[in-house]
């Protein structure tokens, strides 16, 4: 038998929590109770193996706010809201925000069991599909290349898995070096076209005439290569820097897409490069092409908006380089961590890779600082700071997470050694690891 579904019960009234929990436990569910939305959020995440039943009226964060947060993290999570008797506006609001259903006080236990059953089977289906997709995707390897656990990264992984399965054309946009090309590879690798052709054309690299020929032909008898649109038939055609296509070629591309009908035989993944701050793909593409492409869209977040990921990426990448060069990875001080977090990163992940490599080489020589590397990347030598300030809490948390992560790694998951080195009681260490999503099993 499959493992019992979990049911998280969120209610500030103890009697209520207990009676719901007892009733559902009798029906074979694995229940857990929370006395506040804040507590529940510590446990409930995108892959929660169960469903949620929550009261609406609670002190502190109320049920609707909780629901919004949960929907933001995983819009498929079934959440059943408890409303006061006859409180129609509340029930309507809950449904509008994305509740699975609502339960009116006082409960009818049969209706509760019935709802729990429906919600659980919906949940089981979603989770099974996800697991299956992850398993099927020979793309595991490429997905593992994507470093980062910030909410935007988690969302990106889900998007890749979802869009990888879909049939429509895709538009990927974002600043330079944010990982657009990597994501285009991942989309192909995790989808049903994985075994088929993957053809990548850089539209900025060729002159109009050569580009037109490369994309659409016609080819001369002595040409050994098919036009890209033919070559990619049945697979994926990636058009990098699609905004560099002239108006004429954009129109030609559109008509080829229209001829293909739906579902398209060849999936087109268009990548547009947003160099100028504030520009969107909408500004740089013909509107008709934009609308045709933008139904499925992935916008890559700039590195400076990825918070703690900056430190995760930096430490992982410098470890990789350290291994390559046969030396120790540099330790990042609190001050350096703050500088990494505050740097504007105009070259995004690519720039970070570059800095990590130079930091490793530098530490091997025993000279230089990360700050000087960051400075030398900016000719004008302005103070290396983003204009978007971040709250102090965010720096402190990102740094704390990095310290625990690094220390766990060095001690290969030995909790005792980490407690000792960081002078933390076990309970505090456990709580912090849970808060930052760090798992001991990852370090053993
Ligand atoms: N999340 C990530 N984790 C690890 N490496 C990443 C991540 N995102 C990007 N990279 C790496 O960063 C480098 C730049 O990524 P990529 O070439 O995909 O960016 P891009 O957006 O296509 O850049 P450009 O606009 O210049 O074409 C690559 O080496 C890629 O493997
Ligand atoms: Mg690219």
Short mmCIF file of C-alpha atoms and ligand atoms in Angstrom, two decimals:
data_model
loop_
_atom_site.label_atom_id
_atom_site.label_comp_id
_atom_site.label_asym_id
_atom_site.label_seq_id
_atom_site.Cartn_x
_atom_site.Cartn_y
_atom_site.Cartn_z
CA UNK A 1 0.00 0.00 0.00
CA UNK A 2 1.16 3.48 -0.73
CA UNK A 3 2.23 5.54 2.23
CA UNK A 4 -0.61 7.33 4.03
CA UNK A 5 -1.22 10.88 2.90
CA UNK A 6 -0.40 13.55 5.39
CA UNK A 7 -2.92 16.10 6.51
CA UNK A 8 -1.67 19.32 8.05
CA UNK A 9 -4.28 20.88 10.32
CA UNK A 10 -3.84 24.57 11.10
CA UNK A 11 -6.08 26.08 13.77
CA UNK A 12 -5.39 28.29 16.76
CA UNK A 13 -8.03 26.50 18.86
CA UNK A 14 -6.64 23.39 20.43
CA UNK A 15 -9.99 21.57 20.76
CA UNK A 16 -10.69 22.08 17.11
CA UNK A 17 -7.23 20.86 16.02
CA UNK A 18 -7.56 17.77 18.12
CA UNK A 19 -11.00 16.75 17.08
CA UNK A 20 -10.25 17.16 13.37
CA UNK A 21 -6.99 15.32 13.80
CA UNK A 22 -8.57 12.44 15.69
CA UNK A 23 -11.34 12.02 13.21
CA UNK A 24 -9.01 11.95 10.24
CA UNK A 25 -6.44 9.75 11.96
CA UNK A 26 -9.24 7.22 12.43
CA UNK A 27 -9.73 7.23 8.67
CA UNK A 28 -6.07 6.28 8.25
CA UNK A 29 -4.48 9.66 7.54
CA UNK A 30 -1.17 10.72 9.00
CA UNK A 31 -2.12 14.01 10.64
CA UNK A 32 0.03 16.79 12.03
CA UNK A 33 -1.27 19.91 13.77
CA UNK A 34 -0.10 23.51 13.89
CA UNK A 35 -1.39 26.25 16.17
CA UNK A 36 -0.49 29.09 13.79
CA UNK A 37 0.01 29.78 10.10
CA UNK A 38 3.58 30.83 10.85
CA UNK A 39 4.36 27.42 12.34
CA UNK A 40 2.70 25.62 9.46
CA UNK A 41 4.76 27.51 6.90
CA UNK A 42 7.95 26.13 8.42
CA UNK A 43 6.88 22.67 7.29
CA UNK A 44 4.63 23.14 4.26
CA UNK A 45 6.53 23.47 1.01
CA UNK A 46 6.16 22.75 -2.70
CA UNK A 47 6.43 18.96 -2.45
CA UNK A 48 4.44 18.50 0.77
CA UNK A 49 3.27 14.88 0.68
CA UNK A 50 -0.30 15.63 1.66
CA UNK A 51 -3.01 18.24 1.99
CA UNK A 52 -3.84 21.13 4.30
CA UNK A 53 -6.92 21.98 6.33
CA UNK A 54 -6.79 25.47 7.78
CA UNK A 55 -9.02 27.75 9.78
CA UNK A 56 -9.45 31.23 8.35
CA UNK A 57 -9.77 33.31 11.51
CA UNK A 58 -6.51 33.11 13.42
CA UNK A 59 -4.44 35.67 15.29
CA UNK A 60 -1.26 36.70 13.50
CA UNK A 61 -1.26 35.48 9.92
CA UNK A 62 -4.81 34.49 8.99
CA UNK A 63 -5.88 31.56 6.85
CA UNK A 64 -6.29 33.57 3.65
CA UNK A 65 -2.76 34.92 3.89
CA UNK A 66 -1.51 31.40 4.58
CA UNK A 67 -3.42 30.16 1.55
CA UNK A 68 -1.84 32.86 -0.62
CA UNK A 69 1.64 31.88 0.52
CA UNK A 70 0.97 28.20 -0.08
CA UNK A 71 -0.47 28.87 -3.53
CA UNK A 72 2.61 30.94 -4.35
CA UNK A 73 4.88 28.03 -3.47
CA UNK A 74 2.82 25.26 -5.05
CA UNK A 75 -0.45 26.13 -6.72
CA UNK A 76 -1.43 22.46 -6.91
CA UNK A 77 -1.41 21.89 -3.13
CA UNK A 78 -5.00 21.17 -2.04
CA UNK A 79 -5.96 23.46 0.83
CA UNK A 80 -9.35 23.13 2.50
CA UNK A 81 -10.43 26.24 4.37
CA UNK A 82 -12.65 26.28 7.44
CA UNK A 83 -15.18 29.10 7.34
CA UNK A 84 -17.68 30.36 9.86
CA UNK A 85 -21.27 29.21 9.39
CA UNK A 86 -22.92 31.19 6.59
CA UNK A 87 -19.83 33.30 5.94
CA UNK A 88 -20.31 33.30 2.19
CA UNK A 89 -17.95 36.20 1.34
CA UNK A 90 -15.11 34.42 3.15
CA UNK A 91 -15.80 31.16 1.35
CA UNK A 92 -15.87 32.96 -1.98
CA UNK A 93 -12.62 34.76 -1.21
CA UNK A 94 -10.97 31.47 -0.23
CA UNK A 95 -12.04 29.83 -3.48
CA UNK A 96 -10.89 32.83 -5.47
CA UNK A 97 -7.42 32.63 -3.94
CA UNK A 98 -7.21 28.96 -4.89
CA UNK A 99 -8.61 26.89 -2.03
CA UNK A 100 -9.48 23.31 -2.99
CA UNK A 101 -12.80 23.64 -1.16
CA UNK A 102 -14.20 24.95 2.09
CA UNK A 103 -15.71 23.41 5.16
CA UNK A 104 -18.36 25.22 7.14
CA UNK A 105 -18.47 25.23 10.94
CA UNK A 106 -19.87 23.28 12.68
CA UNK A 107 -18.48 20.35 10.73
CA UNK A 108 -20.24 17.53 9.26
CA UNK A 109 -17.65 14.75 9.76
CA UNK A 110 -18.79 12.88 6.68
CA UNK A 111 -18.32 15.91 4.49
CA UNK A 112 -14.89 16.39 6.02
CA UNK A 113 -13.85 12.79 5.26
CA UNK A 114 -15.24 13.04 1.78
CA UNK A 115 -13.32 16.29 1.09
CA UNK A 116 -10.11 14.90 2.59
CA UNK A 117 -10.44 11.87 0.37
CA UNK A 118 -10.94 13.89 -2.80
CA UNK A 119 -8.14 16.31 -1.98
CA UNK A 120 -5.76 13.47 -1.13
CA UNK A 121 -6.31 11.62 -4.34
CA UNK A 122 -5.79 14.84 -6.30
CA UNK A 123 -2.58 15.36 -4.36
CA UNK A 124 -1.39 11.81 -4.91
CA UNK A 125 -1.90 12.22 -8.64
CA UNK A 126 0.09 15.46 -8.78
CA UNK A 127 2.97 14.02 -6.77
CA UNK A 128 3.06 10.78 -8.76
CA UNK A 129 3.13 12.74 -11.99
CA UNK A 130 5.93 14.89 -10.75
CA UNK A 131 7.97 11.92 -9.55
CA UNK A 132 7.38 10.12 -12.80
CA UNK A 133 8.39 13.11 -14.83
CA UNK A 134 11.55 13.55 -12.80
CA UNK A 135 12.37 9.90 -13.21
CA UNK A 136 11.62 9.79 -16.89
CA UNK A 137 13.56 12.88 -17.62
CA UNK A 138 16.97 11.69 -18.65
CA UNK A 139 17.46 15.35 -17.94
CA UNK A 140 18.32 14.65 -14.31
CA UNK A 141 21.92 15.35 -15.04
CA UNK A 142 21.34 18.72 -16.59
CA UNK A 143 18.81 19.61 -13.89
CA UNK A 144 21.52 18.86 -11.34
CA UNK A 145 23.74 21.40 -13.02
CA UNK A 146 21.32 24.12 -12.00
CA UNK A 147 22.66 25.30 -8.67
CA UNK A 148 20.53 27.27 -6.23
CA UNK A 149 17.69 26.73 -3.81
CA UNK A 150 16.13 30.19 -3.68
CA UNK A 151 12.38 30.25 -4.31
CA UNK A 152 12.92 31.61 -7.83
CA UNK A 153 15.24 28.71 -8.62
CA UNK A 154 12.78 26.16 -7.27
CA UNK A 155 10.08 27.76 -9.37
CA UNK A 156 12.36 27.64 -12.39
CA UNK A 157 12.92 23.90 -11.93
CA UNK A 158 9.17 23.29 -11.77
CA UNK A 159 8.69 25.46 -14.87
CA UNK A 160 11.32 23.51 -16.78
CA UNK A 161 9.65 20.22 -15.89
CA UNK A 162 6.19 21.56 -16.77
CA UNK A 163 7.15 23.29 -20.01
CA UNK A 164 9.46 20.44 -20.99
CA UNK A 165 6.36 18.25 -21.22
CA UNK A 166 4.25 20.81 -23.05
CA UNK A 167 4.20 21.12 -26.82
CA UNK A 168 4.04 24.83 -27.53
CA UNK A 169 6.88 27.10 -28.50
CA UNK A 170 8.74 28.78 -25.68
CA UNK A 171 10.21 32.20 -25.11
CA UNK A 172 13.12 32.49 -22.69
CA UNK A 173 14.28 35.96 -21.81
CA UNK A 174 16.60 37.54 -19.32
CA UNK A 175 19.86 39.40 -18.98
CA UNK A 176 23.12 38.04 -20.28
CA UNK A 177 24.68 35.14 -18.37
CA UNK A 178 21.56 34.28 -16.38
CA UNK A 179 21.40 30.72 -17.73
CA UNK A 180 19.06 31.06 -20.73
CA UNK A 181 21.01 28.69 -22.95
CA UNK A 182 21.38 26.19 -20.11
CA UNK A 183 17.60 26.26 -19.59
CA UNK A 184 16.99 25.73 -23.32
CA UNK A 185 19.12 22.56 -23.11
CA UNK A 186 17.26 21.48 -19.98
CA UNK A 187 13.84 21.99 -21.60
CA UNK A 188 14.83 19.66 -24.39
CA UNK A 189 16.45 17.11 -22.09
CA UNK A 190 13.49 16.70 -19.72
CA UNK A 191 10.79 16.51 -22.39
CA UNK A 192 9.41 13.98 -24.80
CA UNK A 193 11.74 15.27 -27.54
CA UNK A 194 14.83 14.34 -25.55
CA UNK A 195 15.89 11.65 -28.02
CA UNK A 196 15.31 13.92 -31.01
CA UNK A 197 17.40 16.59 -32.65
CA UNK A 198 18.52 19.67 -30.75
CA UNK A 199 19.65 22.44 -33.07
CA UNK A 200 20.92 25.78 -31.83
CA UNK A 201 21.33 28.83 -34.04
CA UNK A 202 22.78 32.08 -32.80
CA UNK A 203 20.91 34.79 -34.68
CA UNK A 204 23.36 37.52 -33.70
CA UNK A 205 26.32 35.70 -35.19
CA UNK A 206 25.33 35.75 -38.87
CA UNK A 207 24.60 38.38 -41.50
CA UNK A 208 21.02 38.64 -42.73
CA UNK A 209 21.52 36.63 -45.88
CA UNK A 210 23.59 33.87 -44.31
CA UNK A 211 21.17 33.68 -41.42
CA UNK A 212 18.15 33.40 -43.68
CA UNK A 213 19.84 30.56 -45.53
CA UNK A 214 20.94 28.83 -42.32
CA UNK A 215 17.41 28.98 -40.94
CA UNK A 216 15.16 28.38 -43.90
CA UNK A 217 17.29 27.50 -46.90
CA UNK A 218 17.22 27.00 -49.81
CA UNK A 219 20.38 24.98 -49.76
CA UNK A 220 22.57 24.40 -52.75
CA UNK A 221 23.38 20.85 -53.88
CA UNK A 222 26.91 21.11 -52.50
CA UNK A 223 25.67 22.13 -49.02
CA UNK A 224 26.10 19.36 -46.52
CA UNK A 225 23.89 20.81 -43.82
CA UNK A 226 20.10 21.08 -43.94
CA UNK A 227 18.46 24.39 -43.08
CA UNK A 228 17.98 24.52 -39.32
CA UNK A 229 14.20 24.32 -39.53
CA UNK A 230 14.50 21.02 -41.43
CA UNK A 231 17.40 19.73 -39.41
CA UNK A 232 15.45 20.18 -36.17
CA UNK A 233 12.29 18.51 -37.48
CA UNK A 234 10.54 16.63 -34.69
CA UNK A 235 12.95 18.02 -32.12
CA UNK A 236 13.87 21.41 -30.73
CA UNK A 237 15.15 24.45 -32.59
CA UNK A 238 16.73 27.02 -30.32
CA UNK A 239 17.07 30.54 -31.67
CA UNK A 240 19.52 32.49 -29.56
CA UNK A 241 19.32 36.28 -29.64
CA UNK A 242 16.04 36.09 -31.55
CA UNK A 243 15.72 39.88 -31.25
CA UNK A 244 18.64 40.16 -33.68
CA UNK A 245 16.42 38.77 -36.48
CA UNK A 246 15.41 41.48 -38.93
CA UNK A 247 11.73 42.33 -39.27
CA UNK A 248 11.59 40.28 -42.45
CA UNK A 249 13.10 37.22 -40.85
CA UNK A 250 10.86 37.54 -37.80
CA UNK A 251 7.87 37.57 -40.14
CA UNK A 252 9.23 34.56 -42.02
CA UNK A 253 9.70 32.68 -38.76
CA UNK A 254 6.15 33.50 -37.76
CA UNK A 255 4.74 32.16 -41.00
CA UNK A 256 6.75 28.94 -40.67
CA UNK A 257 5.31 28.54 -37.20
CA UNK A 258 1.81 29.15 -38.51
CA UNK A 259 2.24 26.59 -41.29
CA UNK A 260 3.21 23.95 -38.76
CA UNK A 261 -0.13 24.24 -36.96
CA UNK A 262 -0.63 22.84 -33.47
CA UNK A 263 0.84 20.84 -31.96
CA UNK A 264 3.95 21.95 -33.75
CA UNK A 265 6.18 19.27 -35.15
CA UNK A 266 9.29 21.20 -34.28
CA UNK A 267 9.40 23.04 -31.03
CA UNK A 268 10.93 26.48 -31.25
CA UNK A 269 12.65 27.83 -28.18
CA UNK A 270 13.40 31.48 -28.76
CA UNK A 271 15.87 33.19 -26.48
CA UNK A 272 15.88 36.92 -26.27
CA UNK A 273 18.66 38.80 -24.63
CA UNK A 274 17.62 41.77 -22.56
CA UNK A 275 20.70 43.91 -22.45
CA UNK A 276 19.20 47.25 -21.68
CA UNK A 277 17.81 47.66 -18.22
CA UNK A 278 14.05 47.92 -18.18
CA UNK A 279 13.55 46.45 -21.68
CA UNK A 280 11.37 43.40 -22.08
CA UNK A 281 10.99 40.97 -24.96
CA UNK A 282 7.87 42.84 -25.87
CA UNK A 283 9.98 45.88 -26.75
CA UNK A 284 12.46 44.04 -28.94
CA UNK A 285 10.27 41.59 -30.88
CA UNK A 286 7.59 42.12 -33.49
CA UNK A 287 4.32 42.07 -31.56
CA UNK A 288 2.84 39.23 -33.63
CA UNK A 289 5.89 37.07 -33.06
CA UNK A 290 6.03 38.04 -29.41
CA UNK A 291 2.44 37.00 -28.79
CA UNK A 292 2.89 33.78 -30.67
CA UNK A 293 5.93 32.88 -28.58
CA UNK A 294 5.03 34.27 -25.21
CA UNK A 295 2.28 31.80 -24.30
CA UNK A 296 4.96 29.69 -22.68
CA UNK A 297 7.56 31.95 -21.24
CA UNK A 298 10.44 31.71 -18.84
CA UNK A 299 12.01 34.90 -17.59
CA UNK A 300 15.39 34.31 -16.00
CA UNK A 301 15.91 36.31 -12.83
CA UNK A 302 19.05 38.43 -12.66
CA UNK A 303 21.60 37.10 -10.18
CA UNK A 304 21.36 40.17 -7.93
CA UNK A 305 17.75 39.19 -7.20
CA UNK A 306 18.59 35.66 -6.20
CA UNK A 307 19.80 36.46 -2.68
CA UNK A 308 21.30 33.47 -0.91
CA UNK A 309 21.89 31.69 -4.25
CA UNK A 310 24.81 34.03 -4.84
CA UNK A 311 26.67 32.52 -1.90
CA UNK A 312 25.59 28.97 -2.72
CA UNK A 313 26.79 29.37 -6.29
CA UNK A 314 30.01 30.98 -5.19
CA UNK A 315 30.90 28.25 -2.71
CA UNK A 316 29.91 25.37 -5.03
CA UNK A 317 31.76 26.84 -7.97
CA UNK A 318 34.88 27.66 -6.02
CA UNK A 319 34.89 24.10 -4.65
CA UNK A 320 34.72 22.81 -8.21
CA UNK A 321 37.59 25.03 -9.32
CA UNK A 322 39.59 24.19 -6.20
CA UNK A 323 39.28 20.53 -7.09
CA UNK A 324 40.31 21.23 -10.65
CA UNK A 325 43.39 23.19 -9.56
CA UNK A 326 44.19 20.85 -6.70
CA UNK A 327 44.00 23.38 -3.91
CA UNK A 328 41.73 24.46 -1.07
CA UNK A 329 38.62 26.53 -1.78
CA UNK A 330 38.91 30.03 -0.28
CA UNK A 331 36.93 30.69 2.91
CA UNK A 332 34.48 33.52 2.57
CA UNK A 333 34.47 36.02 5.42
CA UNK A 334 31.33 37.81 6.58
CA UNK A 335 32.50 40.98 4.92
CA UNK A 336 33.22 39.24 1.63
CA UNK A 337 29.85 37.51 1.76
CA UNK A 338 28.19 40.90 2.13
CA UNK A 339 30.19 42.21 -0.84
CA UNK A 340 29.17 39.26 -2.97
CA UNK A 341 25.54 39.80 -2.01
CA UNK A 342 25.71 43.52 -2.76
CA UNK A 343 27.57 43.37 -6.06
CA UNK A 344 25.41 44.33 -9.06
CA UNK A 345 26.46 41.29 -11.16
CA UNK A 346 25.79 42.75 -14.61
CA UNK A 347 27.27 39.57 -16.12
CA UNK A 348 25.17 37.38 -13.81
CA UNK A 349 26.12 33.70 -13.32
CA UNK A 350 28.79 33.82 -16.01
CA UNK A 351 30.51 36.66 -14.18
CA UNK A 352 30.22 34.80 -10.89
CA UNK A 353 31.86 31.71 -12.41
CA UNK A 354 34.67 33.91 -13.57
CA UNK A 355 35.13 35.54 -10.15
CA UNK A 356 35.02 32.16 -8.39
CA UNK A 357 37.77 30.83 -10.62
CA UNK A 358 39.93 33.89 -10.10
CA UNK A 359 39.30 33.76 -6.33
CA UNK A 360 40.55 30.16 -6.25
CA UNK A 361 43.67 30.99 -8.24
CA UNK A 362 44.27 34.00 -6.06
CA UNK A 363 43.94 32.05 -2.82
CA UNK A 364 46.29 29.42 -4.19
CA UNK A 365 48.87 32.18 -4.54
CA UNK A 366 47.90 33.44 -1.09
CA UNK A 367 47.14 36.98 -2.20
CA UNK A 368 44.26 39.30 -3.04
CA UNK A 369 40.70 39.67 -1.87
CA UNK A 370 37.29 38.98 -3.34
CA UNK A 371 36.53 42.69 -3.05
CA UNK A 372 39.46 43.54 -5.33
CA UNK A 373 38.19 41.01 -7.90
CA UNK A 374 34.74 42.56 -7.81
CA UNK A 375 36.23 46.03 -8.17
CA UNK A 376 38.45 45.09 -11.10
CA UNK A 377 35.37 43.90 -12.96
CA UNK A 378 34.08 47.46 -12.94
CA UNK A 379 36.30 49.76 -14.84
CA UNK A 380 34.80 52.90 -13.51
CA UNK A 381 35.75 51.65 -10.03
CA UNK A 382 32.51 52.78 -8.48
CA UNK A 383 31.72 51.47 -5.07
CA UNK A 384 30.53 47.94 -5.73
CA UNK A 385 26.98 48.13 -4.52
CA UNK A 386 23.59 47.60 -5.99
CA UNK A 387 21.17 50.43 -5.80
CA UNK A 388 18.52 48.01 -4.62
CA UNK A 389 19.29 47.77 -0.93
CA UNK A 390 18.35 44.60 0.89
CA UNK A 391 17.24 44.31 4.49
CA UNK A 392 20.03 43.48 6.93
CA UNK A 393 18.15 40.33 7.90
CA UNK A 394 18.61 38.96 4.41
CA UNK A 395 22.40 39.35 4.55
CA UNK A 396 22.61 37.85 7.98
CA UNK A 397 20.48 34.87 7.00
CA UNK A 398 22.34 34.24 3.76
CA UNK A 399 25.62 34.36 5.60
CA UNK A 400 24.40 32.11 8.39
CA UNK A 401 23.16 29.61 5.86
CA UNK A 402 26.47 29.61 4.04
CA UNK A 403 28.44 29.09 7.28
CA UNK A 404 26.33 26.13 8.34
CA UNK A 405 26.41 24.68 4.83
CA UNK A 406 30.20 24.99 4.61
CA UNK A 407 30.81 23.65 8.09
CA UNK A 408 28.50 20.65 7.53
CA UNK A 409 30.35 19.96 4.31
CA UNK A 410 33.77 20.13 5.93
CA UNK A 411 32.68 17.81 8.75
CA UNK A 412 30.84 15.45 6.37
CA UNK A 413 27.57 15.84 8.24
CA UNK A 414 28.91 15.27 11.74
CA UNK A 415 26.43 17.25 13.82
CA UNK A 416 28.60 17.06 16.92
CA UNK A 417 31.60 18.63 15.17
CA UNK A 418 29.48 21.37 13.65
CA UNK A 419 27.84 22.17 17.01
CA UNK A 420 31.30 22.38 18.45
CA UNK A 421 32.83 24.57 15.78
CA UNK A 422 29.93 27.01 15.58
CA UNK A 423 29.22 26.88 19.33
CA UNK A 424 25.57 26.06 18.73
CA UNK A 425 23.35 23.88 20.88
CA UNK A 426 21.89 20.94 18.97
CA UNK A 427 18.37 22.31 19.03
CA UNK A 428 19.37 25.65 17.55
CA UNK A 429 21.43 23.93 14.86
CA UNK A 430 18.50 21.68 13.97
CA UNK A 431 16.13 24.61 13.80
CA UNK A 432 18.45 26.62 11.62
CA UNK A 433 19.06 23.72 9.27
CA UNK A 434 15.31 23.22 8.92
CA UNK A 435 14.83 26.92 8.30
CA UNK A 436 17.45 26.98 5.54
CA UNK A 437 16.37 23.70 3.97
CA UNK A 438 19.70 22.01 4.75
CA UNK A 439 19.58 18.26 5.23
CA UNK A 440 22.17 16.23 7.07
CA UNK A 441 21.82 13.36 4.61
CA UNK A 442 23.21 15.61 1.86
CA UNK A 443 26.58 15.81 3.59
CA UNK A 444 27.23 12.22 4.61
N1 LIG B 1 21.73 28.06 -11.92
C1 LIG B 1 22.93 27.78 -12.43
N2 LIG B 1 23.73 26.91 -11.82
C2 LIG B 1 24.95 26.64 -12.30
N3 LIG B 1 25.46 27.17 -13.40
C3 LIG B 1 24.69 28.02 -14.08
C4 LIG B 1 23.39 28.38 -13.64
N4 LIG B 1 22.88 29.26 -14.51
C5 LIG B 1 23.81 29.44 -15.44
N5 LIG B 1 24.91 28.71 -15.21
C6 LIG B 1 26.15 28.70 -15.98
O1 LIG B 1 26.45 30.06 -16.26
C7 LIG B 1 27.00 30.21 -17.56
C8 LIG B 1 26.12 31.17 -18.35
O2 LIG B 1 24.87 30.54 -18.62
P1 LIG B 1 24.20 30.62 -20.06
O3 LIG B 1 25.22 30.58 -21.13
O4 LIG B 1 23.12 29.63 -20.11
O5 LIG B 1 23.61 32.10 -19.95
P2 LIG B 1 22.80 32.93 -21.05
O6 LIG B 1 21.70 33.61 -20.33
O7 LIG B 1 22.44 32.04 -22.18
O8 LIG B 1 23.89 33.98 -21.47
P3 LIG B 1 23.94 34.83 -22.88
O9 LIG B 1 22.88 35.88 -22.74
O10 LIG B 1 25.29 35.42 -22.88
O11 LIG B 1 23.68 33.88 -23.99
C9 LIG B 1 27.06 28.84 -18.15
O12 LIG B 1 28.36 28.32 -17.93
C10 LIG B 1 26.04 28.06 -17.36
O13 LIG B 1 26.35 26.68 -17.31
MG1 LIG B 2 23.02 32.08 -24.14
#
